[in-house]
Structure formats: C-alpha cells, structure tokens
Amino acid sequence: MIVNLRRHVSFSRIVLIVFLSAIGLFMLLPIIFLFNHAFKPLNELFLFPPTILVKEPTLRNFEQLLLHSSAGLVPFTRYLFNSVLIAAISVAAVILGSTMAGYVLSKHRFHFKTAIMAAIMISLMFAPETVQIPRYLVISGLGMTNTYFAHVLPFIASPVAVFLMKQFIDQIPESLTEAAKLDGASEMYIFMRIMIPLTAPAVATVSIITFQAVYLDVEASTLYMKKETMKTLAYYVTALTANVPGVSGTSIAAAVGLLMFLPNLIMFLIFQRKMIQTMLHSGVK
Amino acid sequence: MEPVPHIESVTSSKASVKPDSPRYIRRMRQFLRECWRDRLSYLFLAPFLLCFALFIIVPVVMAALLSVTTFNGFEFPRFIGFKHFINMLTQDVVFMKYTLPNTLKFAIIVGPGGYILSFIFAWLIHQLPKNIRDYFTLALYAPSMVGGVALSVVWAAAFSGDRVGYLNNILLRLGLIDSPHLWLQDPKYLMSIMILVTLWTSMGVGFLAMLGGLQTVNTELYEAGRIDGIKNSLQEVYYITIPSMKPQMLFSGVMAIVGTLKAGAISTQLTGLTITPQYAGHLITNHIDDYAFLRYEWGYASALSVVLLVMSYGLMRLIYLLFGTRGDE
C-alpha cells in the first residue's frame, strides 16, 4: 500500500490529508469550544451570536468555581482529594492485579484456566451498569458503603485490563521465562524483573483506560456513598451542573468541564504510542 | 475433605496414596495435589479473581435470581416465577412501545455505524505518513475522553432551544427556519441528536485496536494480492486487510457492543431529565434506572438487566459469526 501511494504520488495523499483534517477539526471542535468556553468572561458566555474562540480570556470562571464550593458544606478540595486518591489507588491496584492475573493466565498451566478465560471473555461485553442493583447489595452486604474500598475494589474486577494484559504477555516468548527458570530464577523474580519491564506498553494502556473510567465515574459516589465527604469530583461536577441554574451555573460548568477533561487528555498524550503498540496484540481469537 | 491430609500427601511421596482406596478418592487426591502444586498461580490470580467474583459473577447470578422475585429493597425477595418477563412483554406499554424500538434503533445505527466509522478512519489514518498520524489519532480519539459534563456543556449549547443555540442561530441566519426549534425537548429530533453525539464519542478503544491491527498486516500480502489480480484498494481492504486483522476486528466489535448498550446516560446528560419527553430517548438502561431508582421495583429492574445481558450476549455471538467464518485458520 505504501508503494501504491508513492506511485500516484502526492495528489491522493493531499486530498486525504485535507479530508482527514476537516474531519479531525469537526471532531475537535467541541473540545476547542470547551477550552475556550472555560476562559470566557460572562458577557462572552452569553454572547449573541455565540463565538467559539475566546476574545478576552479570564480566570474568573475558575474563581467562581472555588468560591461556590467553599460556600458549601464540603470544600472543593475535598472532592479533588478524593478523586486524586481514588484514581491513584485504583490505577496502581488494577495494574498490579491485571499484570499478575495476565501473567499467570498466559504463561502458567493449571486447573480452571479455560473456565476463567471464558468467564473473562463473556464479561468483556457487559456494561457493569447492568447489574447495579446486585452490586449495591453486595457492597452494602460487605459493609463497604462510605469507604474507599467501594470506590476502588469494583474497578479491580476489570476484564478488559486483564484481557489486554494477557494478550500482550502471550507474545512474550516462552523461552525467556524457561531460560530464567533454568538459571534458577524464582517465580517472583521472573515476574518482577522480566515481566513487569516487558509489559510497559500494556501497563500504560491499562492505566489510561482505568484512569479514564475511575476519574469520570459517578456510579460509586451516587450509589455507595451516603456521606458527602466521600464523594468524588466527577459526582460534584455532575450535581453542580444539574443543580446550579442560570448565570453562575454556566460559568462554573464551563470551568469544570475543562477540569474533568484535561487529566485524561494529558495521560493520553503521554502514552499514545504505547497504547497503539498494545493494541497490536489485543485480538480475540 | 480436610486440608491437612492432602498437604501431607504433597510433601510425602506418591506411595502415600493407598492403591486400594477407591478410584474417585485417588482422582480427588491427584486433583488437589495438582491444585496445591499450582498454588502460586492461584495466588497471583487471587486479587483479580476475588474482585471479579464479588463484583461481576455474584451480581450477575444475583440479578438472574432477583429477576424471578418481587423485591423492593426492604422486604425479603418473594419468588414469583417468570411473571416479570411475561409482564414485560404484555403489560409494560412503555417498554414495548418506546424502550425496545428506541434501543433497537439506537443499537442498529450506533453499533455498526460507529464500528464502520472507526474502521474507515483507522484505515485512512494508516495511509498517512507516520510522523503526522499521531495528531489525527488524537483528534479522533479525543471525544471519547470527554466525560458526561463536557458533553452536556458543549452539545447542550449547540442544540439549545433558544435563539442563541448554535444550530438555531445558524439555521435562522440561513433563513431555513423562522423560529428557534426546541431541539432537545422535541421528541422528533432527540433520538437523532443522541445518535449523532454517540457516534462522535464512538472512536474509543475499538478504534485504537483497529489502528494497532492495521500495523500488524503483513505488507508483502499486498504485493502478492496484486499478482493474484487485486485491482483497487477496496478489494485490497476486503480480501487482505480485514481478514489479516480479524482478531482486532473482533475485539473492537465487542467493545462497540458494550459502548452501544450502556449508552443510556446520554439522553439524561443532553436534556437534564431522567425521563425524556414522551420517552423519545428512552433506552433500556434508562428503563432500568427508572424502575430501580425511581420506583424501587428491584425485581423488575433485575429482569430488565437480564434481558439486556442476554441481548449483549446474542450480539456478541452474531459478531463472532460474522468475523469467525471468514478465513478460518
């Protein structure tokens, strides 16, 4: 195909680039809007006809956000702290859990392995939202309401993460672990010193997917947390945009929309290449 | 069987199993010994498997059990058989008239639509020189990263019902409409807008998987194909590209199903209402939320989730059928 393109030189390629740029701009338009919206002063937020780009950028919206939340019972920083803490713990726990599970499922042989793989494959396609009620019953039955456990533990049960990890480890040659074993390396050593470094791209991918899911999740805060101090930023933001009407609502929503998007974007920018590298091995057979 | 004897049987030699003991006991011992030998594997699996069992397997089984009971969250569930499923088909007007057709329409357009779009864009991006690919990948992947809030800020502004809304504003200036339309409140348009917005966010993990898959295609195959009489790139895609990246196509197919069937929240985010006007954007997930968290009829809500689970399983079998038959290894 590369040869093909080179033959009828750059014309088709230019058309392609122009076409894709147009599509790309359309896809990015709402995001560009989001960025500009957050910095618009009040008069521009309600401008007629509305503009996409900001003319006189201001930080007032963010100020408003902080002011509004400090007036409430729970300060904004508490939600932020919860979100950061939960995201950090979840990502770390998912990475560790899925790498361990993926390594074992890929390289070890034991009873029930096929059954476990089959369960993972089937659960890949559920949206966990479908079983919210029994999940709630399980969590309250275990006495985990209003604890960080209820925020973190459901995410560790991530079939996608384990699946991606297992597929990635599948392509690491068996001979590598065999050789290490012959040299007298223990399982722990093989896992820590050989598997962890080699799975770096998959780890990056899993952490992005998990971070995205955790950071934007409102389910845990809505269903399992009754105390306001245990809820996350995503929940606060959703409640805020739904409940604060009028002028101040719009400016706060604009600021907060950007705040929710930015960490995801940064994560993806850093790990983009690694992510596609992982996807090379993401196939279902 | 107590744990003590079989630990002994591992440490001691095989001879400790008496040859005259019945066969099933020997089998059992053998099995347990193998399990014990693999204890490290199970230990590695434990953190994931425990959570998996607690938060996925147990809830699914419980949903299935609750679906044949009536349960309001306070009293103990009472068994009523398949009444819920019968009611669903015969009594629940909203379900038959709005939820099911809406879900089917939404799934049929957004599922394959988003899937095909992901493939087309991934393929087009793959044709670009390597150094600029990343920018386009980012541009197309970005929408799937924005959460619900961004969705409601941006798209609610675009389709807002007053003169200031972007769409109204443009159409008014072009003279296509005389008065502003209430896009998000009008049952006629809500569904189409939901489909559009969901398609916009559909270039997610599946899209990345396809991009990865395209890189795995052996480029020598194209040369070989040309010798065998492939003329244009459309044939190339059909006969070489897609069969070569079948595993990734399957994976992103599975991801597309999940994305489509769980996309109920979008109507709420766009309109700000739990129940959309005249049930125009009512999907099966909204229906579950309605019965679970507004009416507290958890038994019926569980029956609905079971239907949803069966639907997604059926769709997955279909995808396997579509991509599994072509070019079997």
XYZ file of C-alpha atoms in Angstrom:
614
model
C 0.000 0.000 0.000
C 2.878 2.339 0.742
C 4.303 1.509 -2.665
C 0.891 2.095 -4.145
C 0.683 5.555 -2.632
C 4.142 6.521 -3.713
C 3.326 5.621 -7.298
C 0.477 8.028 -7.906
C 2.367 10.469 -5.850
C 1.157 13.184 -3.621
C -2.195 14.179 -5.142
C -4.266 11.496 -3.495
C -2.339 11.995 -0.301
C -3.068 15.708 -0.247
C -6.758 15.016 -0.779
C -6.615 12.516 2.048
C -4.868 14.903 4.410
C -7.303 17.700 3.637
C -10.265 15.388 4.120
C -8.952 13.976 7.381
C -8.055 17.429 8.666
C -11.622 18.538 8.063
C -12.962 15.511 9.935
C -10.388 15.969 12.675
C -11.360 19.609 13.097
C -15.016 18.679 13.307
C -14.233 16.089 15.964
C -12.078 18.570 17.841
C -14.494 21.458 17.520
C -16.442 20.732 20.699
C -13.180 20.276 22.545
C -11.743 23.531 21.279
C -15.027 25.071 22.320
C -14.662 23.544 25.759
C -11.190 25.003 26.194
C -12.245 28.474 25.143
C -15.518 28.353 26.988
C -13.750 27.867 30.291
C -11.860 31.133 29.907
C -14.700 33.277 28.619
C -15.863 36.216 30.717
C -19.559 36.379 31.480
C -20.523 38.668 28.652
C -18.877 36.342 26.144
C -20.506 33.241 27.587
C -23.884 34.667 26.660
C -22.805 36.451 23.525
C -25.146 36.594 20.580
C -24.241 35.251 18.089
C -22.080 32.867 20.134
C -18.398 32.579 19.385
C -16.199 29.536 19.593
C -12.923 31.295 20.310
C -12.465 33.413 23.397
C -11.637 37.102 22.902
C -10.672 38.281 26.371
C -9.582 35.257 28.365
C -10.161 35.427 32.094
C -9.768 33.099 35.042
C -12.989 34.286 36.664
C -14.828 31.044 35.966
C -12.327 29.056 37.988
C -12.526 31.656 40.730
C -16.291 31.252 40.723
C -15.901 27.514 40.984
C -13.710 27.811 44.077
C -15.924 30.458 45.633
C -19.079 28.499 45.031
C -17.710 25.342 46.537
C -16.106 26.983 49.553
C -19.535 28.300 50.426
C -20.846 24.744 50.563
C -20.529 22.278 53.415
C -17.749 20.288 51.821
C -14.902 22.247 50.240
C -13.976 21.692 46.625
C -10.544 20.475 47.642
C -12.075 17.543 49.495
C -13.710 16.267 46.302
C -10.478 16.819 44.447
C -8.522 14.957 47.118
C -10.966 12.050 46.964
C -10.753 11.880 43.187
C -6.976 12.001 43.094
C -6.589 9.455 45.879
C -9.113 7.049 44.385
C -7.691 7.370 40.893
C -4.144 6.788 42.128
C -5.004 3.754 44.242
C -7.261 2.251 41.581
C -4.734 2.633 38.800
C -1.965 1.108 40.898
C -4.181 -1.731 42.090
C -5.509 -2.502 38.621
C -2.024 -2.531 37.132
C -0.739 -4.908 39.765
C -3.825 -7.115 39.743
C -4.141 -7.358 35.987
C -0.430 -7.922 35.369
C -0.359 -10.728 37.897
C -3.509 -12.294 36.519
C -2.433 -11.781 32.915
C 0.976 -13.340 33.526
C -0.483 -16.401 35.172
C -3.227 -16.834 32.582
C -0.750 -16.534 29.773
C 2.265 -18.492 30.978
C 1.100 -20.948 33.621
C -0.909 -24.103 33.284
C -3.414 -25.046 35.959
C -6.934 -26.255 36.553
C -9.870 -23.948 35.736
C -7.749 -21.811 33.432
C -10.053 -22.256 30.460
C -13.083 -21.645 32.628
C -11.604 -18.401 33.973
C -10.683 -17.235 30.484
C -14.178 -17.998 29.248
C -15.697 -16.021 32.122
C -13.449 -13.082 31.320
C -14.325 -13.210 27.642
C -18.035 -13.212 28.355
C -17.824 -10.457 30.930
C -15.844 -8.293 28.485
C -19.065 -7.389 26.814
C -21.216 -6.489 29.805
C -21.563 -2.989 30.818
C -21.211 -3.233 34.605
C -24.088 -0.734 34.839
C -26.491 -3.535 34.022
C -26.011 -5.194 37.377
C -26.009 -2.071 39.538
C -28.617 -3.308 41.972
C -26.995 -6.624 42.949
C -23.661 -4.803 43.081
C -25.136 -2.396 45.529
C -26.444 -5.310 47.576
C -23.003 -6.947 47.564
C -21.281 -3.758 48.622
C -23.711 -2.948 51.382
C -23.693 -6.601 52.440
C -19.927 -6.422 52.863
C -20.296 -3.209 54.861
C -18.283 -1.190 52.383
C -20.620 1.757 51.938
C -18.947 5.062 52.736
C -15.456 3.620 52.448
C -12.786 3.999 49.818
C -12.978 0.244 49.236
C -16.287 0.654 47.459
C -14.655 3.182 45.161
C -11.612 1.086 44.334
C -12.443 -2.613 44.507
C -15.083 -2.760 41.745
C -12.523 -1.349 39.325
C -10.020 -4.103 40.073
C -12.540 -6.507 38.552
C -11.660 -5.175 35.122
C -11.889 -7.906 32.495
C -10.660 -5.551 29.780
C -7.437 -4.817 31.639
C -6.734 -8.487 32.312
C -7.627 -9.418 28.759
C -5.310 -6.808 27.209
C -2.541 -7.768 29.596
C -2.901 -11.466 28.865
C -2.875 -10.912 25.118
C 0.216 -8.757 25.450
C 2.086 -11.257 27.589
C 1.145 -14.026 25.135
C 3.571 -12.582 22.605
C 6.498 -12.564 25.049
C 8.377 -15.736 24.104
C 8.075 -18.714 26.411
C 11.796 -19.359 26.042
C 12.561 -16.229 28.022
C 10.867 -17.475 31.179
C 12.186 -21.002 30.569
C 15.739 -19.695 30.381
C 15.291 -17.677 33.539
C 13.950 -20.752 35.304
C 16.937 -22.799 34.190
C 19.178 -20.121 35.659
C 17.421 -20.634 38.965
C 15.155 -17.587 38.995
C 12.129 -17.833 41.241
C 8.618 -17.091 40.029
C 8.685 -13.840 41.956
C 11.932 -12.843 40.319
C 10.657 -13.676 36.843
C 7.531 -11.659 37.460
C 9.234 -8.603 38.939
C 12.359 -8.474 36.798
C 11.243 -9.876 33.460
C 7.502 -9.494 33.104
C 6.976 -6.039 34.617
C 9.577 -4.262 32.462
C 8.472 -6.053 29.295
C 4.811 -5.204 29.740
C 5.408 -1.453 29.999
C 3.253 -0.571 26.937
C 0.361 -2.661 28.207
C 0.730 -1.114 31.648
C 0.470 2.341 30.075
C -2.666 1.326 28.200
C -4.316 -0.254 31.189
C -3.565 2.787 33.308
C -5.120 5.141 30.752
C -8.268 3.065 30.406
C -8.587 2.680 34.158
C -7.871 6.300 34.906
C -10.487 7.412 32.427
C -13.077 5.084 33.897
C -12.303 5.966 37.521
C -11.950 9.686 37.089
C -15.249 10.059 35.243
C -17.157 7.537 37.339
C -20.169 8.828 39.243
C -21.792 5.485 39.954
C -19.839 4.727 43.126
C -20.430 8.189 44.569
C -24.107 8.185 43.734
C -24.953 4.694 44.891
C -22.497 3.598 47.548
C -21.563 6.859 49.279
C -24.047 8.486 51.560
C -21.551 10.815 53.211
C -20.861 13.911 51.171
C -17.202 13.868 52.220
C -16.629 10.540 50.469
C -17.844 11.586 47.029
C -15.639 12.420 44.097
C -15.069 15.380 41.843
C -16.996 13.799 38.987
C -20.055 13.481 41.191
C -19.706 17.039 42.478
C -19.452 18.312 38.949
C -22.478 16.412 37.719
C -24.544 17.571 40.660
C -23.310 21.108 40.181
C -24.118 21.429 36.510
C -27.508 19.880 37.058
C -28.474 21.964 40.067
C -26.953 25.418 39.740
C -29.135 27.268 37.287
C -28.557 30.494 35.491
C -25.550 32.725 35.057
C -23.162 31.411 37.686
C -24.078 27.845 36.732
C -22.914 28.329 33.175
C -19.565 29.797 34.103
C -18.886 27.123 36.701
C -19.917 24.358 34.326
C -17.560 25.693 31.688
C -14.605 25.728 34.061
C -15.403 22.342 35.484
C -15.905 20.721 32.068
C -12.338 21.591 31.199
C -11.087 20.417 34.565
C -12.617 16.980 34.017
C -11.221 16.609 30.511
C -7.674 17.834 31.000
C -6.133 14.974 33.035
C -7.438 12.418 30.539
C -6.014 14.352 27.648
C -2.604 14.682 29.286
C -2.482 10.968 30.092
C -3.349 10.066 26.538
C -0.818 12.494 25.056
C 1.949 10.910 27.103
C 1.048 7.288 26.368
C -0.491 7.411 22.879
C 2.220 5.408 21.096
C 2.341 2.775 23.810
C -1.382 2.379 23.621
C -1.413 1.532 19.941
C 1.549 -0.753 20.457
C -0.517 -2.687 22.991
C -3.454 -2.873 20.645
C -1.302 -4.792 18.163
C -1.890 -7.763 20.413
C -5.428 -7.043 21.524
C -7.041 -9.555 19.211
C -9.761 -12.018 20.170
C -9.281 -15.435 18.659
C -12.109 -33.336 52.739
C -9.886 -31.676 55.338
C -6.928 -29.706 54.103
C -4.396 -31.421 56.338
C -4.099 -34.865 54.678
C -3.642 -33.544 51.194
C -0.840 -31.220 52.228
C 0.867 -34.266 53.687
C 0.276 -36.152 50.514
C 2.113 -33.474 48.618
C 5.104 -33.408 50.867
C 5.351 -37.135 51.091
C 5.844 -39.280 48.027
C 3.179 -40.742 45.762
C 3.295 -44.015 47.642
C 1.312 -42.468 50.490
C -1.852 -42.773 48.405
C -3.021 -46.263 49.111
C -3.526 -48.187 45.902
C -6.577 -49.937 47.348
C -8.519 -46.736 48.062
C -11.480 -46.143 45.743
C -10.837 -44.530 42.394
C -12.663 -41.266 42.982
C -10.622 -40.627 46.122
C -7.400 -41.173 44.219
C -8.675 -38.864 41.493
C -9.608 -36.270 44.094
C -6.202 -36.503 45.736
C -4.488 -36.217 42.425
C -6.572 -33.159 41.612
C -5.889 -31.499 44.945
C -2.212 -32.264 44.670
C -2.116 -30.541 41.297
C -4.000 -27.596 42.700
C -1.514 -27.336 45.522
C 1.377 -27.574 43.107
C -0.095 -24.606 41.200
C -0.747 -22.644 44.379
C 1.457 -19.794 43.220
C -0.617 -19.375 40.082
C -3.788 -19.157 42.109
C -2.144 -16.724 44.472
C -1.239 -14.455 41.577
C -4.768 -14.658 40.273
C -6.389 -14.122 43.637
C -6.685 -10.311 43.805
C -8.310 -10.067 40.415
C -10.368 -13.188 40.748
C -11.776 -12.240 44.132
C -12.952 -8.856 42.911
C -14.141 -10.383 39.674
C -16.245 -12.904 41.542
C -17.565 -10.328 44.013
C -18.426 -7.547 41.606
C -19.197 -9.341 38.368
C -20.053 -13.016 38.799
C -22.045 -12.725 42.033
C -24.033 -9.685 40.824
C -24.892 -11.383 37.541
C -26.087 -14.504 39.331
C -27.996 -12.369 41.821
C -29.606 -10.397 39.010
C -30.770 -13.634 37.467
C -32.189 -14.792 40.807
C -33.818 -11.472 41.648
C -35.450 -11.337 38.243
C -37.848 -14.096 39.277
C -38.801 -12.393 42.542
C -40.527 -9.262 43.646
C -38.182 -7.140 45.691
C -38.388 -3.557 46.882
C -35.146 -3.345 48.803
C -36.733 -3.572 52.267
C -38.612 -6.844 52.474
C -37.108 -10.192 51.673
C -37.492 -11.082 47.967
C -40.568 -13.167 47.230
C -40.488 -15.777 44.467
C -42.984 -15.161 41.674
C -41.589 -17.131 38.746
C -41.408 -15.683 35.276
C -44.139 -13.119 35.903
C -41.810 -10.184 35.324
C -40.831 -11.397 31.891
C -44.455 -12.029 30.970
C -45.426 -8.599 32.280
C -42.614 -7.045 30.335
C -43.983 -8.433 27.092
C -47.678 -7.968 27.778
C -48.220 -5.179 30.338
C -45.338 -2.758 30.129
C -46.562 -0.355 27.462
C -43.575 1.940 27.781
C -41.189 -0.950 27.314
C -42.842 -2.356 24.207
C -43.781 0.956 22.655
C -40.738 3.101 23.359
C -37.864 1.366 25.115
C -37.465 -1.627 22.846
C -37.876 0.162 19.493
C -35.646 3.005 20.687
C -32.950 0.640 21.902
C -33.057 -1.366 18.688
C -32.934 1.739 16.518
C -30.132 3.225 18.562
C -28.157 -0.028 18.631
C -28.592 -0.738 14.932
C -27.384 2.702 13.876
C -24.776 3.452 16.514
C -23.293 -0.046 16.844
C -22.407 -0.880 13.252
C -22.202 2.822 12.369
C -19.597 3.592 14.980
C -17.788 0.355 14.162
C -17.613 1.059 10.437
C -16.618 4.673 11.029
C -13.835 3.534 13.369
C -12.529 1.206 10.704
C -12.728 3.772 7.909
C -10.949 6.416 9.936
C -8.341 3.997 11.244
C -7.673 2.862 7.687
C -7.444 6.408 6.356
C -5.115 7.445 9.161
C -2.970 4.428 8.411
C -2.459 5.729 4.861
C -0.856 8.885 6.209
C 2.879 9.270 6.705
C 3.941 8.076 10.156
C 5.038 11.434 11.531
C 1.605 13.069 11.311
C -0.521 10.036 12.213
C -0.459 10.806 15.913
C -2.190 14.162 15.554
C -5.109 12.649 13.694
C -5.361 9.771 16.134
C -5.540 12.273 18.960
C -8.182 14.360 17.202
C -10.444 11.362 16.621
C -9.883 9.746 20.000
C -10.371 12.955 21.996
C -14.193 12.949 22.019
C -14.319 9.575 23.719
C -12.261 11.005 26.581
C -14.615 13.841 27.458
C -16.964 12.864 30.216
C -20.632 13.487 30.613
C -20.162 17.026 31.840
C -18.310 18.189 28.782
C -20.989 16.525 26.700
C -23.710 18.470 28.388
C -21.807 21.761 28.284
C -20.894 21.604 24.621
C -23.757 19.799 22.973
C -26.475 21.292 25.097
C -25.175 24.694 24.000
C -25.092 23.610 20.370
C -28.654 22.310 20.374
C -30.098 24.685 22.930
C -33.685 25.662 22.259
C -33.393 29.457 22.255
C -32.096 31.749 19.546
C -28.595 31.637 20.999
C -28.137 27.910 20.456
C -25.590 27.291 17.732
C -27.760 25.230 15.454
C -30.766 27.514 15.783
C -28.579 30.505 15.230
C -27.070 29.146 12.041
C -30.378 27.930 10.647
C -32.076 31.243 11.466
C -29.379 33.188 9.729
C -29.578 30.967 6.684
C -33.325 31.514 6.705
C -34.098 27.776 6.857
C -36.358 28.117 9.895
C -38.475 31.029 11.109
C -38.454 30.444 14.843
C -35.991 28.608 17.061
C -36.589 24.883 17.463
C -36.557 23.163 20.842
C -34.152 20.515 19.569
C -33.637 18.631 22.793
C -37.216 18.798 24.009
C -38.788 17.803 20.718
C -39.315 14.016 20.557
C -38.848 14.170 16.799
C -35.207 15.229 16.985
C -33.925 13.949 20.291
C -33.123 10.450 19.039
C -31.185 11.703 16.034
C -29.182 14.068 18.206
C -28.414 11.255 20.641
C -27.205 9.095 17.771
C -25.040 11.897 16.413
C -23.448 12.648 19.761
C -22.818 8.966 20.491
C -21.209 8.466 17.085
C -18.993 11.428 17.895
C -17.752 9.650 21.004
C -17.527 6.192 19.444
C -13.846 6.258 18.387
C -12.708 4.697 21.610
C -10.633 1.661 22.496
C -12.018 -0.197 19.473
C -10.668 2.465 17.175
C -7.232 2.185 18.754
C -7.414 -1.593 18.427
C -8.080 -1.243 14.717
C -5.175 1.162 14.338
C -2.998 -1.420 16.050
C -4.445 -4.168 13.891
C -3.615 -2.306 10.695
C 0.010 -2.232 11.750
C 0.099 -5.991 12.057
C -0.968 -6.612 8.460
C 1.888 -8.106 6.532
C 2.624 -5.641 3.714
C 4.024 -8.367 1.480
C 0.481 -9.674 1.191
C -0.475 -6.603 -0.839
C 2.229 -7.385 -3.386
C 1.054 -10.968 -3.538
C -2.514 -9.803 -3.889
C -1.675 -7.594 -6.815
C -0.138 -10.555 -8.604
C -3.290 -12.533 -7.893
C -5.368 -9.895 -9.613
C -6.466 -7.400 -6.968
C -7.097 -4.133 -8.763
C -8.187 -1.424 -6.378
C -7.730 -0.616 -2.714
C -11.329 -1.554 -1.946
C -10.588 -5.136 -2.943
C -7.349 -4.935 -1.004
C -9.239 -3.956 2.119
C -11.829 -6.668 1.666
C -9.584 -9.578 0.728
C -6.409 -8.788 2.614
C -6.670 -6.106 5.280
C -9.815 -7.218 7.090
C -9.015 -10.958 7.149
C -5.487 -10.221 8.382
C -6.682 -8.134 11.306
C -9.638 -10.301 12.228
C -8.625 -10.636 15.917
C -8.581 -6.876 16.400
C -11.828 -6.506 14.473
C -13.445 -8.949 16.894
C -12.092 -7.141 19.929
C -13.316 -3.774 18.756
C -16.637 -5.359 17.830
C -17.043 -6.493 21.412
C -16.096 -3.023 22.643
C -18.648 -1.478 20.266
C -21.449 -3.625 21.705
C -20.603 -2.609 25.256
C -20.425 1.041 24.297
C -23.732 0.951 22.489
C -25.781 -0.904 25.051
C -24.627 1.097 28.027
C -25.124 4.471 26.357
C -28.355 5.275 28.189
C -26.934 8.136 30.206
C -26.597 10.299 27.130
C -30.245 11.281 26.946
C -30.154 12.407 30.570
C -26.992 14.393 30.010
C -28.409 16.153 26.974
C -31.832 17.001 28.300
C -31.134 17.150 32.017
C -34.185 14.975 32.604
C -34.240 11.402 33.875
C -37.199 10.558 31.694
C -37.015 12.207 28.302
C -40.076 13.985 26.840
C -42.584 11.432 25.554
C -39.945 8.732 26.125
C -38.271 9.860 22.904
C -34.777 8.980 24.046
C -35.757 6.200 26.419
C -33.256 3.338 26.148
C -33.218 0.107 28.080
C -30.675 1.454 30.588
C -32.982 4.402 31.287
C -35.798 1.960 31.826
C -33.698 0.027 34.338
C -32.789 3.240 36.157
C -36.426 4.253 36.177
C -37.610 1.052 37.828
C -34.596 0.644 40.090
C -34.057 4.130 41.461
C -37.349 5.938 40.984
C -39.861 3.170 41.645
C -37.744 0.788 43.740
C -39.099 -2.259 41.918
C -35.797 -4.035 42.000
C -37.140 -7.389 40.929
C -38.499 -5.964 37.711
C -35.366 -3.887 37.158
C -33.296 -7.067 37.531
C -35.467 -8.797 34.964
C -34.739 -5.905 32.614
C -30.998 -6.205 33.236
C -31.190 -9.904 32.467
C -32.812 -9.046 29.145
C -30.024 -6.586 28.464
C -27.368 -9.166 29.314
C -28.975 -11.720 27.021
C -29.144 -9.110 24.273
C -25.462 -8.295 24.523
C -24.560 -11.963 24.587
C -26.637 -12.568 21.466
C -24.999 -9.650 19.704
C -21.578 -10.982 20.562
C -22.416 -14.391 19.102
C -23.539 -12.586 15.967
C -20.250 -10.722 15.677
C -18.340 -13.960 16.136
C -20.436 -15.498 13.399
C -19.703 -12.612 11.054
C -15.963 -12.495 11.582
C -15.357 -16.045 12.690
C -16.279 -17.721 9.405
C -14.127 -15.636 7.134
C -10.674 -17.099 6.546
C -10.712 -19.763 9.235
C -7.288 -20.829 10.353
